[in-house]
XYZ file of C-alpha atoms in Angstrom:
545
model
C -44.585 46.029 121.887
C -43.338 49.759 121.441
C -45.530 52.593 119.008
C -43.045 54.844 116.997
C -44.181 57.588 114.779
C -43.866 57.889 111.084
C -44.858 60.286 108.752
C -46.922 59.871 105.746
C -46.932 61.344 102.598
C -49.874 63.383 103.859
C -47.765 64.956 106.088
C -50.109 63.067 108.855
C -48.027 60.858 111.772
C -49.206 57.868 111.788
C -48.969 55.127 114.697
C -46.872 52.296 113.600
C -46.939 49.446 116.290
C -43.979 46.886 116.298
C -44.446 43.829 117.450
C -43.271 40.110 117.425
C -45.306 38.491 114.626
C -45.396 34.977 113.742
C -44.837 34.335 109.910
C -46.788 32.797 107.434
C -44.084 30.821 105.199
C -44.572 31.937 101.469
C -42.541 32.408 98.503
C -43.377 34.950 96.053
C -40.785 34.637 92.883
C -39.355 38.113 93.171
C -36.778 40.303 91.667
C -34.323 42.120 94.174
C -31.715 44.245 93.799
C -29.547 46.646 95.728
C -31.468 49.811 94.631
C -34.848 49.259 96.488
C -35.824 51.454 93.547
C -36.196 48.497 91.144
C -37.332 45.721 93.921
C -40.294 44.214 92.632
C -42.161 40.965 94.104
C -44.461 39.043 91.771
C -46.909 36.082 92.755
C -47.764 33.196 90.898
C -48.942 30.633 92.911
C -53.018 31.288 93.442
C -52.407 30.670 97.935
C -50.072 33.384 98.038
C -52.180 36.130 95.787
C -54.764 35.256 98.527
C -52.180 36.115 100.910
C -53.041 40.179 99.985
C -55.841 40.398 102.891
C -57.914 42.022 101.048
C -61.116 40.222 100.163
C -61.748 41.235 97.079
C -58.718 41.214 95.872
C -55.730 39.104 94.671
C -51.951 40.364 94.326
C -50.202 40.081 91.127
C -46.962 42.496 91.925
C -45.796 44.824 94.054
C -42.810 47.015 95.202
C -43.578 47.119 98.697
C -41.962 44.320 100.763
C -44.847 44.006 103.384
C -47.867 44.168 101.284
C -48.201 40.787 102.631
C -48.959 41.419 106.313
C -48.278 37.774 107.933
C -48.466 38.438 111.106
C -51.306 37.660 113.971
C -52.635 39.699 116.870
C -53.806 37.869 119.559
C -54.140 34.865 117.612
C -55.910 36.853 114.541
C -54.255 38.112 111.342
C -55.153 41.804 110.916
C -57.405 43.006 108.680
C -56.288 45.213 105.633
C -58.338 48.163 104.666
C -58.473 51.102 101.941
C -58.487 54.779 102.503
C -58.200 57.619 100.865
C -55.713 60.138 101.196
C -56.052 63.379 102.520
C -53.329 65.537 101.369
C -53.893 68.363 99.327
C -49.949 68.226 98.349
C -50.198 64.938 96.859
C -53.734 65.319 95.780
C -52.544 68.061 92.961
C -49.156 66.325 92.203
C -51.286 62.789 91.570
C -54.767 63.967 89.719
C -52.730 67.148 87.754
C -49.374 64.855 86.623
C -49.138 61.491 88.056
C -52.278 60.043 86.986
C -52.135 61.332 83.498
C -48.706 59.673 83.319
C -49.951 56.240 84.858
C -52.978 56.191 82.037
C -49.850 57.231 79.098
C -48.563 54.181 80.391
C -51.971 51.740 80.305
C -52.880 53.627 76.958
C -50.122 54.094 74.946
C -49.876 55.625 71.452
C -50.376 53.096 68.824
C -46.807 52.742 67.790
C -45.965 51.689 71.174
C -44.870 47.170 71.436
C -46.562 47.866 75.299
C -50.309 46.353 74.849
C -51.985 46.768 78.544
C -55.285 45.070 78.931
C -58.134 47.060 79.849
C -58.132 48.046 83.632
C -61.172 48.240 85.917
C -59.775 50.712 88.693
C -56.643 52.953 89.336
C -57.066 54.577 92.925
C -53.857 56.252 95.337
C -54.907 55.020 98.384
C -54.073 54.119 101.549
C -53.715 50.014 102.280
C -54.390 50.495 106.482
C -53.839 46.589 108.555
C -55.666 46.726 111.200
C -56.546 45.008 113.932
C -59.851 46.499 114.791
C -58.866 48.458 117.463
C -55.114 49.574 116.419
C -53.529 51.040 113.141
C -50.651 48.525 112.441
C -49.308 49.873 109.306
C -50.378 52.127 106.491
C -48.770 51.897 103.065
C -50.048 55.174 100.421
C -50.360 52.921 97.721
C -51.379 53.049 93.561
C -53.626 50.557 93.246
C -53.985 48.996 89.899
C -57.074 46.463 89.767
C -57.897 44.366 86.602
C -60.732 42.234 85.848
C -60.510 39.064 83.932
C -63.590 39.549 82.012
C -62.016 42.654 80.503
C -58.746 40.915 79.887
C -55.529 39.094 81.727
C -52.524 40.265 82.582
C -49.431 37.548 83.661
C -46.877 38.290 86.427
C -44.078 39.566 83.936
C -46.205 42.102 82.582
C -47.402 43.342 86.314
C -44.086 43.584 87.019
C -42.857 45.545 84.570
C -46.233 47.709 85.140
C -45.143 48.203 88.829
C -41.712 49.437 87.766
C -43.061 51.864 84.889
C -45.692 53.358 87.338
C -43.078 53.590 90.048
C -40.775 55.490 87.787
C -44.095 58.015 87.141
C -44.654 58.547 90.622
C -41.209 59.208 91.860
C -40.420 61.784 88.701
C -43.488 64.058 90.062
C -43.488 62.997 94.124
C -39.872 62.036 94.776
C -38.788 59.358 97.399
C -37.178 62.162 99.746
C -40.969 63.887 99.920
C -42.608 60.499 100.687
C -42.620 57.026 99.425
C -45.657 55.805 97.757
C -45.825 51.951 96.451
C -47.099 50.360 93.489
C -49.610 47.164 93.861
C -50.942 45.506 90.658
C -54.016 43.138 91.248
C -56.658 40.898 89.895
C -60.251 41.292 90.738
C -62.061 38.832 93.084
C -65.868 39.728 91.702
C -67.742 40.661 88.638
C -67.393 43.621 87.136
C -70.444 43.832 84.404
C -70.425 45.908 81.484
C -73.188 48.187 83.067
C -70.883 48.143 86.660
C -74.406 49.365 88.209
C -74.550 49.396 92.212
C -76.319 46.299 93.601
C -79.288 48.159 94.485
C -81.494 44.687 94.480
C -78.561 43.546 96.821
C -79.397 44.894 100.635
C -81.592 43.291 103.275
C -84.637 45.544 103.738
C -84.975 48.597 106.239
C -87.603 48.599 108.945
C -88.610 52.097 108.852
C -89.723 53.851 112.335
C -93.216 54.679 111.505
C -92.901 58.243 112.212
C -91.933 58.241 108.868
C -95.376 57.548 107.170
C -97.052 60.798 109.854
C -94.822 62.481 106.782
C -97.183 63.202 104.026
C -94.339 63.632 101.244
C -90.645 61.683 101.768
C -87.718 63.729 102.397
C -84.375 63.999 101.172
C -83.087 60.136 101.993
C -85.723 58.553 101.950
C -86.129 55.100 100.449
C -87.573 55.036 97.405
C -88.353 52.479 94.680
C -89.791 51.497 91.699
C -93.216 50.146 91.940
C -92.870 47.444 89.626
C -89.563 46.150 91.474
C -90.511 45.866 95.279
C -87.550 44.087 96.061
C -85.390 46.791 95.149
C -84.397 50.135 97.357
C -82.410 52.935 96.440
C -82.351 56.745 98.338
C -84.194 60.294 97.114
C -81.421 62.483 96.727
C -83.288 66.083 96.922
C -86.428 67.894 95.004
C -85.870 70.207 92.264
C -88.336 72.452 90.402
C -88.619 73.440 86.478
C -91.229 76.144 86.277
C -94.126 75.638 88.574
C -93.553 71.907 88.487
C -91.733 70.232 91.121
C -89.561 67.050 90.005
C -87.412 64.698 92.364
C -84.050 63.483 91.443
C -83.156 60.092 92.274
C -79.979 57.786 91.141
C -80.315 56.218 87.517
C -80.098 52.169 88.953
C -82.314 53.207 91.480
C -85.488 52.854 89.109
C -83.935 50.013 86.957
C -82.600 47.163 89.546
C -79.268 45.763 87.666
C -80.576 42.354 87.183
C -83.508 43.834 85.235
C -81.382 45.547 83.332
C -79.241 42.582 82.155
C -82.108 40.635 81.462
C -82.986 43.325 79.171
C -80.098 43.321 77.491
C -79.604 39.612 77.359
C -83.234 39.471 75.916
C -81.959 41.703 72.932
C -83.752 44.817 74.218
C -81.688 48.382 73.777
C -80.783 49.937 76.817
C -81.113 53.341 76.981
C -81.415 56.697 78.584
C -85.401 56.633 79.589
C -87.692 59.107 78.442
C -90.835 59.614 79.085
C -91.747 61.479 75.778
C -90.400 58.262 73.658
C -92.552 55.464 75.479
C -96.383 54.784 75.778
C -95.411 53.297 79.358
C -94.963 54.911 83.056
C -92.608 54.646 85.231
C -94.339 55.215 88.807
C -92.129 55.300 91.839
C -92.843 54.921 95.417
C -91.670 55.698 98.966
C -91.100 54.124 100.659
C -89.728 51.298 98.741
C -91.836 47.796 98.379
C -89.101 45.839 100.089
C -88.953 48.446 103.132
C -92.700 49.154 103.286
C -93.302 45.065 103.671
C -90.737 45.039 106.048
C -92.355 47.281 108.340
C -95.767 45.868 108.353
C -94.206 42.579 108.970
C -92.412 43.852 111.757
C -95.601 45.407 113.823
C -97.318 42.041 112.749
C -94.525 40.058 114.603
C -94.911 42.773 117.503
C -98.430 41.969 118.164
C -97.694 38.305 118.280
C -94.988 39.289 121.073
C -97.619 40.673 123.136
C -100.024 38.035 122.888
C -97.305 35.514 123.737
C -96.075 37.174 126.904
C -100.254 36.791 127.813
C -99.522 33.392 127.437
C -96.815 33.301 129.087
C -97.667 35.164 132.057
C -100.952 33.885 132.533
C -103.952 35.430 134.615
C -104.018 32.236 137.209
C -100.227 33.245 138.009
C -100.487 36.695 138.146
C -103.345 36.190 140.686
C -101.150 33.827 142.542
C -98.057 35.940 142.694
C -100.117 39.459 143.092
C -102.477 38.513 145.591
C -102.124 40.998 147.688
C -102.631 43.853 144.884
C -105.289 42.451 142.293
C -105.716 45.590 140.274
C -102.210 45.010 139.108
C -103.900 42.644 137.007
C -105.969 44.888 135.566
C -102.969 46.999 134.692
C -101.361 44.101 132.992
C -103.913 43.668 130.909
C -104.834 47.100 129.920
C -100.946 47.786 129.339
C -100.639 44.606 126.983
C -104.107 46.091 125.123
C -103.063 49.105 124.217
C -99.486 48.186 123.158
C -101.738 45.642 121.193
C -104.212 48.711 119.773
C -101.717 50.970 119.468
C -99.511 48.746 116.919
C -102.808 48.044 115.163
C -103.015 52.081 114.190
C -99.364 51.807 112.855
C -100.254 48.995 110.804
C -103.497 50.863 109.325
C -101.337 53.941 108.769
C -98.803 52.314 107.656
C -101.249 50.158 104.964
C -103.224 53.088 103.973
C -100.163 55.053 103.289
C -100.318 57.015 99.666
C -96.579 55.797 99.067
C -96.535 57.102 94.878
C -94.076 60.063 94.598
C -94.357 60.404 91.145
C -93.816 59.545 87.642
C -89.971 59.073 86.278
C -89.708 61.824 83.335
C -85.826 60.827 82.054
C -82.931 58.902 83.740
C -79.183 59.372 82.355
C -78.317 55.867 81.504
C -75.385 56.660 83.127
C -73.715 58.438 80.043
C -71.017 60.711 80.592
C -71.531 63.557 78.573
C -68.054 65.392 76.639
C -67.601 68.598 79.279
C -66.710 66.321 81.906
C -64.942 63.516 83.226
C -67.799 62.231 86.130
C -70.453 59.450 85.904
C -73.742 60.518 85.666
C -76.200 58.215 87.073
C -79.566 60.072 87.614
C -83.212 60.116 87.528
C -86.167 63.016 87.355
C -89.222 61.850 88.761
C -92.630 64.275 88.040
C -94.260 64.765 91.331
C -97.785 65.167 92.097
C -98.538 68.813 92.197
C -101.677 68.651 94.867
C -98.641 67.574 97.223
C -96.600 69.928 99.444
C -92.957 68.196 99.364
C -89.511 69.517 101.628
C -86.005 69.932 100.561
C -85.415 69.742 104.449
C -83.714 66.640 106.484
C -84.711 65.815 109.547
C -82.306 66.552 112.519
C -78.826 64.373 112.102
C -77.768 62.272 114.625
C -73.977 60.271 113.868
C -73.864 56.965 114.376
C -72.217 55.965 117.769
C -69.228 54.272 116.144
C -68.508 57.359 114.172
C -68.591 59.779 117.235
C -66.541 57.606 118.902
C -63.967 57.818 116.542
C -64.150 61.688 116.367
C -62.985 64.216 119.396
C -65.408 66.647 118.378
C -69.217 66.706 116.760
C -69.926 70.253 118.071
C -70.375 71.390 114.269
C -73.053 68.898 113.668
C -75.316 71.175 115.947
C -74.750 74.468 113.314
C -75.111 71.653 110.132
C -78.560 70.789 111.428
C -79.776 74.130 112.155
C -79.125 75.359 108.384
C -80.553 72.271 107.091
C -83.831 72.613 109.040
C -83.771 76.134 106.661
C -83.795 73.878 103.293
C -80.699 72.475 101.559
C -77.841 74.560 99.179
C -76.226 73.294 96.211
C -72.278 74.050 97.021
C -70.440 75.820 94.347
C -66.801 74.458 95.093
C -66.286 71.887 92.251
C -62.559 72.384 92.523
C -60.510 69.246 94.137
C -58.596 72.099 95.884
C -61.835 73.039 97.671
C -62.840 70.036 98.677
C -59.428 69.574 100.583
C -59.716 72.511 102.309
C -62.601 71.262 103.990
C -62.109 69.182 107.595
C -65.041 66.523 107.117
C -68.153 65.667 105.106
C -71.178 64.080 106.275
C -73.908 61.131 104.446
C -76.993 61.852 105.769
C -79.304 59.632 107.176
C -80.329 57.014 103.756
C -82.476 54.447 103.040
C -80.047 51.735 104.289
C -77.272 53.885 106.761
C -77.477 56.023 109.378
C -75.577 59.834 109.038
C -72.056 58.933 109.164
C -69.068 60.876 108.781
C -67.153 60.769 105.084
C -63.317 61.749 104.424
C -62.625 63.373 100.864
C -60.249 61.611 99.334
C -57.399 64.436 97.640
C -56.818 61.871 94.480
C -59.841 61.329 92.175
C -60.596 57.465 91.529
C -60.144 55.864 87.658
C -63.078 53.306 87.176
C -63.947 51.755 83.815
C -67.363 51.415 82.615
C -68.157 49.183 79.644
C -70.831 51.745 78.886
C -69.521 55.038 80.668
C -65.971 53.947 79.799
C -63.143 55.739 82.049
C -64.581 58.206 84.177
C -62.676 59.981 86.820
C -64.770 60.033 90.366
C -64.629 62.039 93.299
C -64.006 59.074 96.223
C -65.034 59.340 99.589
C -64.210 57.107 102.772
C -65.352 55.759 106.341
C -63.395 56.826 109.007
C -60.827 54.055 110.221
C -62.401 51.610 112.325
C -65.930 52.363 111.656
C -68.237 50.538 109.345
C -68.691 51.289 105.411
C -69.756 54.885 104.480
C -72.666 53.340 102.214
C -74.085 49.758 101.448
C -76.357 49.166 98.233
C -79.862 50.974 98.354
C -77.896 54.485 99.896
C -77.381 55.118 96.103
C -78.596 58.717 95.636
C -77.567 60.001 99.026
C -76.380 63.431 99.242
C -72.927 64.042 100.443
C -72.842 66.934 102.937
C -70.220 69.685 103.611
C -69.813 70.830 107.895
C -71.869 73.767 106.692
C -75.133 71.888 105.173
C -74.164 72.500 101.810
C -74.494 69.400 99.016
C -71.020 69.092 97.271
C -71.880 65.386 95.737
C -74.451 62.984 94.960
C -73.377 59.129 95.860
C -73.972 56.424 93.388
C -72.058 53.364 94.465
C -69.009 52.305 96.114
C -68.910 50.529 99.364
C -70.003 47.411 99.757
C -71.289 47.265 96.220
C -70.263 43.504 94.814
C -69.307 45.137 91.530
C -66.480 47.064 92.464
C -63.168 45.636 94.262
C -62.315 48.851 96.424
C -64.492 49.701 98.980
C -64.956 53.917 98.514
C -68.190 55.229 97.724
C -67.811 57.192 94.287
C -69.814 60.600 94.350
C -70.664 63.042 91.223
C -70.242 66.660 92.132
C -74.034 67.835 92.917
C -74.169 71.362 89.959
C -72.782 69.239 87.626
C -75.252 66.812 87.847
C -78.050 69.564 87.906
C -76.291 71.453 84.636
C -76.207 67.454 83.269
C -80.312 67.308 83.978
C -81.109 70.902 82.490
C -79.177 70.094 79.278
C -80.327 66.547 78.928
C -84.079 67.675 79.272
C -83.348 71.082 77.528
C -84.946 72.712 80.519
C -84.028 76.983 80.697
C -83.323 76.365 84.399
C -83.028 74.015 87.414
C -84.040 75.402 90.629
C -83.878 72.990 93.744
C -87.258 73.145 95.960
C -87.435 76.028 98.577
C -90.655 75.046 100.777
């Protein structure tokens, strides 16, 4: 095995390792020719789409020869995963002319013979094998993903997709600069026409109960509506609207998605909640039913611990084997008591807890308004105004797999110290800004630890049967390190080094609706200028106590 460098078109060397790898035997009916140019491999047979290594996904063309990694490391065939690219360079070429080219091509004028089906997502990525320890290859890719419920698309008409697109990316980021591929695939889940996160869809949290000594939650917190215990999502931050102070929370996060459907299926209208229009309330709690139950079971199953080991070590041996020192016994005893007592308070806190934060006043619906291009998926909860609430996090701490994979978390000392002061609202909207920025952190949530988040340079296209296209800011793990967010961390604030909010998370990683594992983000002032106009408030203020 020998490790060669090659440059991507971020301008970033990347490892590439070669070694002897055993083939997988497949046959993809492909078109070659002498001009790699128009080489373009398309799969019919159902084994060999598989054959993609990506989970979620299934290959219908391509113009990249070794999309299919066949190989096997130590008996093991590498994993494939997505992401994004940092590199401001391509960033501008691929939001500012490449992608509007690619969506000419999937939306042509309507003169145009070339009908495209509707897509689900259009990212430029980067498709990383892996084998868990080692980067084996990274491909910058366009990654075209359709969805059969929103229409099919047959191997001739991927193909001539791949070379179109191909033909757009090379006329605005030529081959010499850096070569980017083309995959077209088919989705391996369901994509609903309300594409909500699975916020219903995580195993519960058990919460430290330090958390409940906390008379108000804190920004990422689990939350939850009251009605729908088994659902979690995260308390983004607290805003204010004269002397009133409101909290803002993701959209799904007080509707779980199955609720929803049923709703819908049922022949009720689904639509933007407001208070002012309904007889009902909406009351939401943290922490959330499922995590809350969780808990108490938890310190339940702790006490039974303790009275097992009495069992287990009973006093007839202990007086046997500590004859010599009796009072030991006594120690035992007391020391198994008082771990006993001691959970017995938690569980009284814990059950006495007053867990209602407030009363939802509006959610989006997830509309995207005309000024903009993002997803909106929020929530404004009224919150009770005898209660003293904090727009402050508690200190940070990155999870070990992410400081592993990092040479230096010196910053995170500076980040914690301005967020002890209360949290800011960043003014950089620009994709330009965002690149010029080293790494962005997701705050402790209500299903993930703080990890660390890379900015991807190109926005993400995602279809919404209700939003319809929206173009999102996408954010990634670092490689080798588990998934930025899983659902119920919908609502999470996404951090700048210097404590500043540039983005509010509402899905992505993880979620079962979406194919490409990237948590999708809304830039955090244009979701507050979204909430003023929506409610027609004169201004939004976030919380400073």
């Amino acid at each position: 095995m020998s490790t060669t460098k090659s440059s991507s078109p971020g301008g970033r060397d990347i490892a590439i390792i070669d070694t002897t790898l055993s083939t997988i035997a497949f046959q993809p009916s492909f078109q070659s020719s002498i001009d790699d140019d128009l080489f373009v491999a398309t799969f019919d047979d159902p084994v060999d789409r598989n054959r993609y290594g990506y989970s979620k996904l299934q290959i219908l063309a391509t113009n990249n020869k070794d999309c299919l990694h066949s190989g096997y490391i130590n008996g093991y065939p590498p994993k494939k995963h997505i992401h994004g690219i940092q590199n401001p360079a391509f960033g501008r070429a691929y939001n500012e002319r490449i992608l509007p080219g690619i969506l000419g091509i999937l939306h042509p004028s309507t003169s145009s013979s070339f009908v495209v089906p509707q897509f689900s997502e259009l990212h430029a990525v980067h498709m990383v094998f892996s084998d868990g320890h080692e980067l084996i290859r990274e491909f910058p890719t366009v990654l075209l993903v359709f969805d059969v419920s929103l229409g099919t698309i047959n191997t001739s008409e991927a193909k001539d997709l791949v070379l179109k697109i191909s033909e757009c990316i090379q006329n605005h980021w030529p081959r010499s600069v850096g070569r980017v591929y083309t995959d077209i695939c088919e989705s391996n889940v369901l994509v609903t026409s309300d594409a909500r996160s699975g916020s219903n869809a995580q195993d519960p949290r058990i919460l430290n109960p330090t958390v409940y000594e906390e008379k108000t939650p804190r920004p990422g917190a689990s939350i939850g509506n009251i009605e729908y215990p088994t659902s979690s999502s995260t308390l983004s931050f607290y805003i204010t609207n004269g002397d009133k102070t409101y909290a803002t929370a993701t959209d799904h996060g007080v509707f779980p998605a199955k609720e929803l459907l049923k709703r819908s299926a049922a022949g009720f209208e689904v639509s933007p909640y407001d208070r002012k229009n309904t007889s009902s309330e909406i009351k939401m709690v943290s922490p959330s039913g499922a995590d809350w139950q969780e808990t108490l079971d938890a310190l339940e199953i702790e006490i039974e611990e303790y009275k097992c080991n009495e069992k287990m070590f009973g006093l007839s041996e202990w007086k046997a084997a500590l004859r010599d020192n009796p009072d030991s016994i006594d120690d035992f005893v007391s020391s198994h008591q008082v771990g006993i007592n001691s959970t017995k308070e938690k569980i009284s806190l814990i059950s006495n807890f007053d867990r209602i934060l407030g009363t939802v006043v509006a959610t989006s619906e997830q509309l995207v308004p005309t000024a903009t291009l993002f997803r909106f998926d929020w929530s404004v909860i009224e919150c009770d105004g005898n209660k003293i609430y904090s727009n402050t996090y508690p200190p940070q701490s990155i999870v070990h797999e992410d400081r592993r994979a990092l040479s230096n978390t010196d910053w995170l000392v500076q980040m914690n110290v301005k967020l002890k002061a209360g949290i800011r609202i960043s003014q950089e909207l620009s994709n330009e800004a965002m690149s010029s920025k080293t790494s962005f952190v997701k705050p402790s949530s209500a299903r993930t630890g703080t990890r660390v988040a890379k900015f991807s340079d190109t926005v993400s296209t995602l279809y919404n049967g209700r939003c319809g296209i929206t173009t999102e800011w996408a954010f990634s793990n670092l490689p080798g390190t588990p998934a930025l967010t899983v659902p119920g961390d919908s609502g999470s604030c996404i951090l700048s080094e210097d404590g500043c909010v540039v983005a509010v998370a509402w899905g992505g990683d993880d979620n079962t609706l979406r194919a490409v594992d990237l948590t999708y983000a809304t830039p955090a002032k244009d979701l507050l200028q979204d909430i003023r106009e929506k409610l027609q408030w004169e201004q939004v203020k976030l919380l400073r106590v």
